[in-house]
């Protein structure tokens, strides 16, 4: 369905965030964080599926796309601080924070650091320092974690070749690559067109060792905010292993969900199904 999109720029300290909204401003808010190599547009299908049921808000992460002022070093803890400031600036209450891939890592960091949202959703990712993190690092198919962490080299290799490089991941990690549309692929490549934006993206990987230390430290205190963890059924990996990791890290209220006929990019591969999962999760009032 066609929806009205409202674009704005929100100043947060020395950064400006590109914010895209749809739905009634007085409806329950869902705040979406994209991963790599994505932009706010990865959530368009989910926003369309939501229609007028919710206030949906997607942002370009700092330094990427229409947002300026990258978070130094790609720290998810610092990124969570920027997201928290955005929640306050927009006056959001009863918010569900949804993060995919590296955005999911930032959403988890938010859950551990702040109480400004009602629920958190982490999609299609492993959390640094939380099981099965070490197992994932040993997986040879996750070769890009190492490459992207090398200083300067990935920028030199990818600059000017964003589209072909990003296409590799869309094609390999999705069930049907055609579901990542040419329009979406072009928008994502454009979001990382500048050298600064490429660095902001690769810094998300360079921060993993620090993210792991931050998450290990945070695990000393239980987390009461309800968390939903989502994977595609064709993504690989045992979702129960991820659930055990979250519980061992102190997440007290955990729900898991699997999206059928989806790989890593579930929100673009099956946007209506993802929205249904989010809607069902928020239909139950938190018990804490």
GROMACS .gro file of C-alpha atoms in nm:
model
  288
    1UNK     CA    1   0.000   0.000   0.000
    2UNK     CA    2   0.105   0.360  -0.048
    3UNK     CA    3   0.173   0.562   0.265
    4UNK     CA    4   0.263   0.922   0.333
    5UNK     CA    5   0.624   0.963   0.442
    6UNK     CA    6   0.730   1.262   0.648
    7UNK     CA    7   1.101   1.346   0.626
    8UNK     CA    8   1.271   1.568   0.882
    9UNK     CA    9   1.612   1.644   1.028
   10UNK     CA   10   1.653   1.630   1.405
   11UNK     CA   11   1.953   1.791   1.574
   12UNK     CA   12   2.111   1.578   1.849
   13UNK     CA   13   2.412   1.749   2.006
   14UNK     CA   14   2.660   1.791   1.720
   15UNK     CA   15   2.477   1.547   1.494
   16UNK     CA   16   2.177   1.570   1.267
   17UNK     CA   17   1.959   1.265   1.213
   18UNK     CA   18   1.750   1.202   0.903
   19UNK     CA   19   1.412   1.083   1.035
   20UNK     CA   20   1.134   0.934   0.822
   21UNK     CA   21   0.789   0.889   0.974
   22UNK     CA   22   0.451   0.751   0.875
   23UNK     CA   23   0.121   0.689   1.050
   24UNK     CA   24  -0.072   0.897   1.305
   25UNK     CA   25   0.149   1.098   1.539
   26UNK     CA   26  -0.072   1.001   1.835
   27UNK     CA   27  -0.048   0.627   1.767
   28UNK     CA   28   0.190   0.389   1.945
   29UNK     CA   29   0.545   0.454   1.822
   30UNK     CA   30   0.789   0.207   1.666
   31UNK     CA   31   1.143   0.336   1.619
   32UNK     CA   32   1.349   0.145   1.360
   33UNK     CA   33   1.730   0.120   1.340
   34UNK     CA   34   1.888  -0.027   1.027
   35UNK     CA   35   2.201  -0.237   0.998
   36UNK     CA   36   2.477  -0.273   0.741
   37UNK     CA   37   2.471  -0.224   0.444
   38UNK     CA   38   2.132  -0.057   0.481
   39UNK     CA   39   1.963   0.278   0.524
   40UNK     CA   40   1.628   0.387   0.668
   41UNK     CA   41   1.464   0.253   0.351
   42UNK     CA   42   1.512  -0.106   0.460
   43UNK     CA   43   1.203  -0.050   0.680
   44UNK     CA   44   0.976   0.090   0.408
   45UNK     CA   45   0.786  -0.236   0.353
   46UNK     CA   46   0.726  -0.279   0.726
   47UNK     CA   47   0.606   0.081   0.750
   48UNK     CA   48   0.368   0.016   0.460
   49UNK     CA   49   0.241  -0.302   0.626
   50UNK     CA   50   0.175  -0.110   0.947
   51UNK     CA   51  -0.035   0.144   0.760
   52UNK     CA   52  -0.229   0.356   1.006
   53UNK     CA   53  -0.195   0.111   1.296
   54UNK     CA   54   0.115   0.276   1.441
   55UNK     CA   55   0.350   0.571   1.427
   56UNK     CA   56   0.651   0.425   1.251
   57UNK     CA   57   0.982   0.610   1.262
   58UNK     CA   58   1.293   0.504   1.069
   59UNK     CA   59   1.627   0.683   1.090
   60UNK     CA   60   1.955   0.681   0.906
   61UNK     CA   61   2.223   0.588   1.158
   62UNK     CA   62   2.465   0.872   1.240
   63UNK     CA   63   2.705   0.946   0.956
   64UNK     CA   64   2.509   0.734   0.705
   65UNK     CA   65   2.264   0.849   0.438
   66UNK     CA   66   2.097   1.175   0.532
   67UNK     CA   67   2.239   1.176   0.886
   68UNK     CA   68   2.561   1.353   0.979
   69UNK     CA   69   2.804   1.322   1.269
   70UNK     CA   70   2.906   0.959   1.297
   71UNK     CA   71   2.939   0.802   1.641
   72UNK     CA   72   3.310   0.789   1.716
   73UNK     CA   73   3.448   0.439   1.664
   74UNK     CA   74   3.107   0.283   1.596
   75UNK     CA   75   3.040   0.206   1.964
   76UNK     CA   76   2.689   0.065   2.010
   77UNK     CA   77   2.678   0.203   2.363
   78UNK     CA   78   2.741   0.554   2.231
   79UNK     CA   79   2.496   0.497   1.947
   80UNK     CA   80   2.235   0.398   2.204
   81UNK     CA   81   2.296   0.731   2.375
   82UNK     CA   82   2.216   0.915   2.053
   83UNK     CA   83   1.901   0.708   2.006
   84UNK     CA   84   1.797   0.784   2.364
   85UNK     CA   85   1.840   1.155   2.296
   86UNK     CA   86   1.624   1.118   1.983
   87UNK     CA   87   1.350   0.945   2.183
   88UNK     CA   88   1.347   1.239   2.424
   89UNK     CA   89   1.366   1.500   2.147
   90UNK     CA   90   1.065   1.348   1.970
   91UNK     CA   91   0.875   1.312   2.298
   92UNK     CA   92   0.812   0.942   2.241
   93UNK     CA   93   0.639   0.733   2.508
   94UNK     CA   94   0.546   0.366   2.506
   95UNK     CA   95   0.800   0.311   2.229
   96UNK     CA   96   0.904  -0.019   2.075
   97UNK     CA   97   1.266   0.006   1.960
   98UNK     CA   98   1.343  -0.226   1.669
   99UNK     CA   99   1.696  -0.288   1.541
  100UNK     CA  100   1.822  -0.506   1.257
  101UNK     CA  101   2.179  -0.636   1.224
  102UNK     CA  102   2.413  -0.371   1.370
  103UNK     CA  103   2.101  -0.170   1.454
  104UNK     CA  104   1.995  -0.466   1.665
  105UNK     CA  105   2.326  -0.448   1.849
  106UNK     CA  106   2.253  -0.081   1.922
  107UNK     CA  107   1.900  -0.167   2.035
  108UNK     CA  108   2.044  -0.424   2.277
  109UNK     CA  109   2.291  -0.166   2.408
  110UNK     CA  110   1.993   0.065   2.465
  111UNK     CA  111   1.812  -0.205   2.661
  112UNK     CA  112   2.115  -0.249   2.886
  113UNK     CA  113   2.174   0.123   2.939
  114UNK     CA  114   1.836   0.301   2.938
  115UNK     CA  115   1.472   0.259   3.037
  116UNK     CA  116   1.324   0.509   2.792
  117UNK     CA  117   1.141   0.255   2.575
  118UNK     CA  118   0.869   0.003   2.658
  119UNK     CA  119   1.001  -0.286   2.448
  120UNK     CA  120   1.305  -0.378   2.239
  121UNK     CA  121   1.325  -0.598   1.930
  122UNK     CA  122   1.656  -0.738   1.802
  123UNK     CA  123   1.650  -0.889   1.453
  124UNK     CA  124   1.884  -1.112   1.254
  125UNK     CA  125   2.205  -1.057   1.445
  126UNK     CA  126   2.438  -1.186   1.712
  127UNK     CA  127   2.525  -0.960   2.004
  128UNK     CA  128   2.896  -0.896   2.076
  129UNK     CA  129   2.996  -1.070   2.395
  130UNK     CA  130   2.666  -1.261   2.427
  131UNK     CA  131   2.651  -1.629   2.333
  132UNK     CA  132   2.683  -1.759   2.067
  133UNK     CA  133   2.918  -1.469   1.983
  134UNK     CA  134   3.242  -1.667   1.988
  135UNK     CA  135   3.088  -1.945   1.781
  136UNK     CA  136   2.979  -1.696   1.517
  137UNK     CA  137   3.325  -1.541   1.506
  138UNK     CA  138   3.469  -1.884   1.422
  139UNK     CA  139   3.231  -1.930   1.128
  140UNK     CA  140   3.431  -1.894   0.801
  141UNK     CA  141   3.121  -1.764   0.625
  142UNK     CA  142   3.137  -1.455   0.847
  143UNK     CA  143   3.469  -1.351   0.687
  144UNK     CA  144   3.357  -0.992   0.645
  145UNK     CA  145   3.367  -0.927   1.021
  146UNK     CA  146   3.746  -0.944   1.001
  147UNK     CA  147   3.785  -0.753   0.676
  148UNK     CA  148   3.561  -0.468   0.785
  149UNK     CA  149   3.756  -0.427   1.108
  150UNK     CA  150   4.085  -0.357   0.926
  151UNK     CA  151   4.165   0.018   0.932
  152UNK     CA  152   4.123   0.194   0.595
  153UNK     CA  153   4.144  -0.118   0.374
  154UNK     CA  154   3.771  -0.186   0.321
  155UNK     CA  155   3.714   0.180   0.233
  156UNK     CA  156   3.988   0.160  -0.031
  157UNK     CA  157   3.843  -0.159  -0.177
  158UNK     CA  158   3.475  -0.061  -0.173
  159UNK     CA  159   3.474   0.313  -0.257
  160UNK     CA  160   3.312   0.350  -0.598
  161UNK     CA  161   3.205  -0.016  -0.592
  162UNK     CA  162   2.940   0.004  -0.320
  163UNK     CA  163   2.660  -0.139  -0.533
  164UNK     CA  164   2.842  -0.453  -0.647
  165UNK     CA  165   2.990  -0.517  -0.302
  166UNK     CA  166   2.661  -0.473  -0.119
  167UNK     CA  167   2.479  -0.686  -0.378
  168UNK     CA  168   2.693  -0.981  -0.276
  169UNK     CA  169   2.545  -0.976   0.075
  170UNK     CA  170   2.186  -0.923  -0.041
  171UNK     CA  171   2.219  -1.210  -0.286
  172UNK     CA  172   2.392  -1.457  -0.052
  173UNK     CA  173   2.202  -1.385   0.268
  174UNK     CA  174   1.844  -1.364   0.138
  175UNK     CA  175   1.614  -1.649   0.032
  176UNK     CA  176   1.516  -1.473  -0.292
  177UNK     CA  177   1.751  -1.189  -0.390
  178UNK     CA  178   1.475  -1.032  -0.603
  179UNK     CA  179   1.297  -0.931  -0.283
  180UNK     CA  180   1.572  -0.677  -0.220
  181UNK     CA  181   1.448  -0.448  -0.496
  182UNK     CA  182   1.665  -0.242  -0.732
  183UNK     CA  183   1.522   0.072  -0.572
  184UNK     CA  184   1.619  -0.044  -0.225
  185UNK     CA  185   1.967  -0.153  -0.335
  186UNK     CA  186   2.026   0.182  -0.504
  187UNK     CA  187   1.911   0.373  -0.196
  188UNK     CA  188   2.141   0.175   0.032
  189UNK     CA  189   2.441   0.220  -0.198
  190UNK     CA  190   2.374   0.595  -0.215
  191UNK     CA  191   2.362   0.612   0.165
  192UNK     CA  192   2.727   0.499   0.178
  193UNK     CA  193   2.846   0.693  -0.128
  194UNK     CA  194   3.085   0.922   0.058
  195UNK     CA  195   3.413   0.812   0.218
  196UNK     CA  196   3.284   0.934   0.555
  197UNK     CA  197   2.968   0.726   0.528
  198UNK     CA  198   3.167   0.416   0.433
  199UNK     CA  199   3.385   0.466   0.740
  200UNK     CA  200   3.078   0.510   0.961
  201UNK     CA  201   2.951   0.177   0.833
  202UNK     CA  202   3.275  -0.014   0.874
  203UNK     CA  203   3.330   0.141   1.217
  204UNK     CA  204   3.023  -0.053   1.331
  205UNK     CA  205   3.243  -0.363   1.290
  206UNK     CA  206   3.559  -0.206   1.431
  207UNK     CA  207   3.374  -0.144   1.756
  208UNK     CA  208   3.291  -0.511   1.817
  209UNK     CA  209   3.568  -0.575   2.075
  210UNK     CA  210   3.459  -0.271   2.276
  211UNK     CA  211   3.092  -0.364   2.233
  212UNK     CA  212   3.168  -0.710   2.371
  213UNK     CA  213   3.338  -0.559   2.677
  214UNK     CA  214   3.048  -0.317   2.731
  215UNK     CA  215   2.792  -0.597   2.707
  216UNK     CA  216   2.988  -0.820   2.944
  217UNK     CA  217   2.998  -0.537   3.197
  218UNK     CA  218   2.627  -0.469   3.153
  219UNK     CA  219   2.539  -0.834   3.214
  220UNK     CA  220   2.619  -0.788   3.584
  221UNK     CA  221   2.280  -0.615   3.621
  222UNK     CA  222   1.959  -0.793   3.507
  223UNK     CA  223   1.758  -0.631   3.226
  224UNK     CA  224   1.384  -0.599   3.281
  225UNK     CA  225   1.276  -0.440   2.951
  226UNK     CA  226   1.090  -0.703   2.742
  227UNK     CA  227   1.303  -0.825   2.451
  228UNK     CA  228   1.191  -0.998   2.132
  229UNK     CA  229   1.459  -1.178   1.931
  230UNK     CA  230   1.377  -1.252   1.565
  231UNK     CA  231   1.550  -1.460   1.297
  232UNK     CA  232   1.461  -1.573   0.948
  233UNK     CA  233   1.396  -1.946   0.919
  234UNK     CA  234   1.650  -1.976   0.636
  235UNK     CA  235   1.916  -1.772   0.809
  236UNK     CA  236   2.087  -2.061   0.982
  237UNK     CA  237   2.181  -2.084   1.346
  238UNK     CA  238   1.988  -2.227   1.639
  239UNK     CA  239   1.754  -1.963   1.779
  240UNK     CA  240   1.752  -2.148   2.111
  241UNK     CA  241   2.127  -2.093   2.140
  242UNK     CA  242   2.066  -1.719   2.106
  243UNK     CA  243   1.785  -1.737   2.362
  244UNK     CA  244   2.014  -1.913   2.611
  245UNK     CA  245   2.275  -1.643   2.555
  246UNK     CA  246   2.031  -1.362   2.630
  247UNK     CA  247   1.905  -1.533   2.944
  248UNK     CA  248   2.258  -1.601   3.065
  249UNK     CA  249   2.333  -1.230   3.009
  250UNK     CA  250   2.049  -1.135   3.244
  251UNK     CA  251   1.757  -1.068   3.009
  252UNK     CA  252   1.457  -1.154   3.226
  253UNK     CA  253   1.167  -1.120   2.983
  254UNK     CA  254   1.254  -1.279   2.648
  255UNK     CA  255   1.038  -1.381   2.353
  256UNK     CA  256   1.165  -1.537   2.029
  257UNK     CA  257   1.010  -1.553   1.684
  258UNK     CA  258   1.102  -1.701   1.347
  259UNK     CA  259   0.994  -1.541   1.019
  260UNK     CA  260   0.907  -1.802   0.757
  261UNK     CA  261   1.070  -1.798   0.412
  262UNK     CA  262   1.320  -1.532   0.512
  263UNK     CA  263   1.694  -1.505   0.543
  264UNK     CA  264   1.904  -1.231   0.701
  265UNK     CA  265   1.709  -0.936   0.557
  266UNK     CA  266   1.372  -1.041   0.697
  267UNK     CA  267   1.227  -0.689   0.701
  268UNK     CA  268   1.275  -0.658   0.324
  269UNK     CA  269   1.210  -1.022   0.235
  270UNK     CA  270   0.888  -1.059   0.436
  271UNK     CA  271   0.781  -0.713   0.558
  272UNK     CA  272   0.417  -0.803   0.626
  273UNK     CA  273   0.519  -1.106   0.831
  274UNK     CA  274   0.771  -0.897   1.027
  275UNK     CA  275   0.503  -0.639   1.102
  276UNK     CA  276   0.270  -0.917   1.221
  277UNK     CA  277   0.541  -1.040   1.460
  278UNK     CA  278   0.596  -0.688   1.595
  279UNK     CA  279   0.223  -0.627   1.632
  280UNK     CA  280   0.175  -0.953   1.821
  281UNK     CA  281   0.467  -0.875   2.051
  282UNK     CA  282   0.329  -0.534   2.143
  283UNK     CA  283  -0.025  -0.665   2.191
  284UNK     CA  284   0.080  -0.819   2.524
  285UNK     CA  285   0.136  -0.575   2.808
  286UNK     CA  286   0.474  -0.598   2.982
  287UNK     CA  287   0.461  -0.790   3.311
  288UNK     CA  288   0.740  -0.592   3.476
   0.00000   0.00000   0.00000
